[in-house]
Short mmCIF file of C-alpha atoms in Angstrom, two decimals:
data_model
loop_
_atom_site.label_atom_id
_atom_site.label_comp_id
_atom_site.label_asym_id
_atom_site.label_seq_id
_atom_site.Cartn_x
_atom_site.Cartn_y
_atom_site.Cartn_z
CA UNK X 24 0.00 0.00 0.00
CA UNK X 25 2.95 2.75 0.54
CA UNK X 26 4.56 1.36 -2.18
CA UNK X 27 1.17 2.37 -4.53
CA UNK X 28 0.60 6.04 -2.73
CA UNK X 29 4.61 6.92 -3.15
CA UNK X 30 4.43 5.97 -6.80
CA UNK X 31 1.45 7.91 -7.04
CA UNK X 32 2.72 10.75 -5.39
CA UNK X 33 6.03 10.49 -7.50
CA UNK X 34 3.31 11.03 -10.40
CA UNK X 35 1.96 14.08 -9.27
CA UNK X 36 5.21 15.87 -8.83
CA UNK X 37 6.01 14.69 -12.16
CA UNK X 38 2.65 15.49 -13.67
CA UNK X 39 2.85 19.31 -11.97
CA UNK X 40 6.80 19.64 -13.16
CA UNK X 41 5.40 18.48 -17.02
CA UNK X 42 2.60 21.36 -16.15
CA UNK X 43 5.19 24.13 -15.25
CA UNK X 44 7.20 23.46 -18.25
CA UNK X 45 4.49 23.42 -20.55
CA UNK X 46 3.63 26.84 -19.35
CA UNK X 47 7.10 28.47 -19.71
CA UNK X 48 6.83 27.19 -23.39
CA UNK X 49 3.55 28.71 -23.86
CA UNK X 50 5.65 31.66 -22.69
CA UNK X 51 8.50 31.73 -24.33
CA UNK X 52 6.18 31.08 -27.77
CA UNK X 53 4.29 33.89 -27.17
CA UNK X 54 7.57 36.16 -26.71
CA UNK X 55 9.11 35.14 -29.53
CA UNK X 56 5.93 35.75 -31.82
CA UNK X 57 5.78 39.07 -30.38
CA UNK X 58 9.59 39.73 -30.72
CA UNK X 59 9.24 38.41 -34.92
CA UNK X 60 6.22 40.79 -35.36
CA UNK X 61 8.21 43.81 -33.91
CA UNK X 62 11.22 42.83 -35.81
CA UNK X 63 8.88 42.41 -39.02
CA UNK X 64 7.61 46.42 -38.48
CA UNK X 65 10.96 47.35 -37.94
CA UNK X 66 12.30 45.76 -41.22
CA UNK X 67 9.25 46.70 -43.28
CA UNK X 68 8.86 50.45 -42.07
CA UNK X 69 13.09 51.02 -42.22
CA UNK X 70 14.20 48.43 -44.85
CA UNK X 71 16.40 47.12 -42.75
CA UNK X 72 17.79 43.67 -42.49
CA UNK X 73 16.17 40.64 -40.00
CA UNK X 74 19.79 41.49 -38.29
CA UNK X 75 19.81 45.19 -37.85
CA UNK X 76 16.22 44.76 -36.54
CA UNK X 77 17.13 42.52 -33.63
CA UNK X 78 19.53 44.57 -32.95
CA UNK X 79 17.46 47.80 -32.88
CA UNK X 80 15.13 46.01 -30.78
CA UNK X 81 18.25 44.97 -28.19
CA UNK X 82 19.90 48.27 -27.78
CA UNK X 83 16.56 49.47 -27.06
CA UNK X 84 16.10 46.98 -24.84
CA UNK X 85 19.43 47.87 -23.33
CA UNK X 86 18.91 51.57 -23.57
CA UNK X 87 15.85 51.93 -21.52
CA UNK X 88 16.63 49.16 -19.30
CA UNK X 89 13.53 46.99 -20.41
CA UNK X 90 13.33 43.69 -21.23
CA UNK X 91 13.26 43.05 -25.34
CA UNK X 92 10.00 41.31 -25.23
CA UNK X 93 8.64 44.62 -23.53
CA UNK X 94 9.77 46.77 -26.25
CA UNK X 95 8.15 44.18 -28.77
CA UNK X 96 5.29 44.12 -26.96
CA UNK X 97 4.92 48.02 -27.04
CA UNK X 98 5.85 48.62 -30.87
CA UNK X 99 3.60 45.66 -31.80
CA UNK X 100 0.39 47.53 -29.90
CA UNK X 101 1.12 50.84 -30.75
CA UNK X 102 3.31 50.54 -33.82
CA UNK X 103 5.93 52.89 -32.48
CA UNK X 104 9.45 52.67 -31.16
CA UNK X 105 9.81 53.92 -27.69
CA UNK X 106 11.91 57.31 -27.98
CA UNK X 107 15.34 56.39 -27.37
CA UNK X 108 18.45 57.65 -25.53
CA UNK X 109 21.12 56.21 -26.90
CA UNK X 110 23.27 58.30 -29.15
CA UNK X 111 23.81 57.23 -33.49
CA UNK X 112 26.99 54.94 -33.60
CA UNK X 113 27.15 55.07 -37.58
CA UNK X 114 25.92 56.63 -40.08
CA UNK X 115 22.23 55.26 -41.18
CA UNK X 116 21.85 54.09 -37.77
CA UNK X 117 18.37 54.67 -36.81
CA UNK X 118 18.72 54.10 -32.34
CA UNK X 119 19.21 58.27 -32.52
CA UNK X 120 16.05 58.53 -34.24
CA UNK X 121 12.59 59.49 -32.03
CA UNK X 122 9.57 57.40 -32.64
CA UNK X 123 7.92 60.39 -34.19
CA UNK X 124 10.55 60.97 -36.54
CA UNK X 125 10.49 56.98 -37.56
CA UNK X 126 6.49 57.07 -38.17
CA UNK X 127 7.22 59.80 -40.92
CA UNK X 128 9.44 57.62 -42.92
CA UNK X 129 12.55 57.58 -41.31
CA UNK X 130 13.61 61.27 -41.33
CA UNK X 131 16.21 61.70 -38.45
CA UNK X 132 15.45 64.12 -35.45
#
């Protein structure tokens, strides 16, 4: 009898630990949808590369001290770049451009 109700409690810690890591997939799905769908508005609205629209999104990230999916999260609601602080590193960098300035077309601030 102790032998059945430890093996079936051994299946319920396994069954909840199967549960939680189902749920940080769901998770981590969901963030990297919403991260591709920023990345996608970036590219489109900027011609930019799939790389130069990560790393928009990343400095960003870095820049305002916000998590990436945060900042893909808020351009894939609103459709605009939160302003950022960080200064231009090269020429036809777009991080010193203001999210006002990008909705226009991409004319720099």
């Amino acid at each position: 009898m102790a032998s059945i109700e430890s093996e079936l409690e051994e299946s319920r810690r396994e069954l909840e630990a199967e549960r939680r890591t189902s749920a940080s997939l769901e998770v981590a799905l969901l963030s990297n949808r919403q991260v591709g769908m920023a990345m996608g508005i970036a590219m489109e609205r900027f011609k930019i590369s799939e790389d130069r629209a990560f790393d928009l999104l990343r400095r960003l990230s870095q820049g305002t001290n916000r998590k990436l999916v945060d900042i893909a999260r808020d351009m894939v609601t609103t459709g605009q770049l939160p302003v950022s602080p960080m200064p231009r590193r090269r020429s036809g960098d777009i991080a010193g451009m203001t999210s006002a300035s990008m909705s226009e077309g991409g004319t720099r601030a």
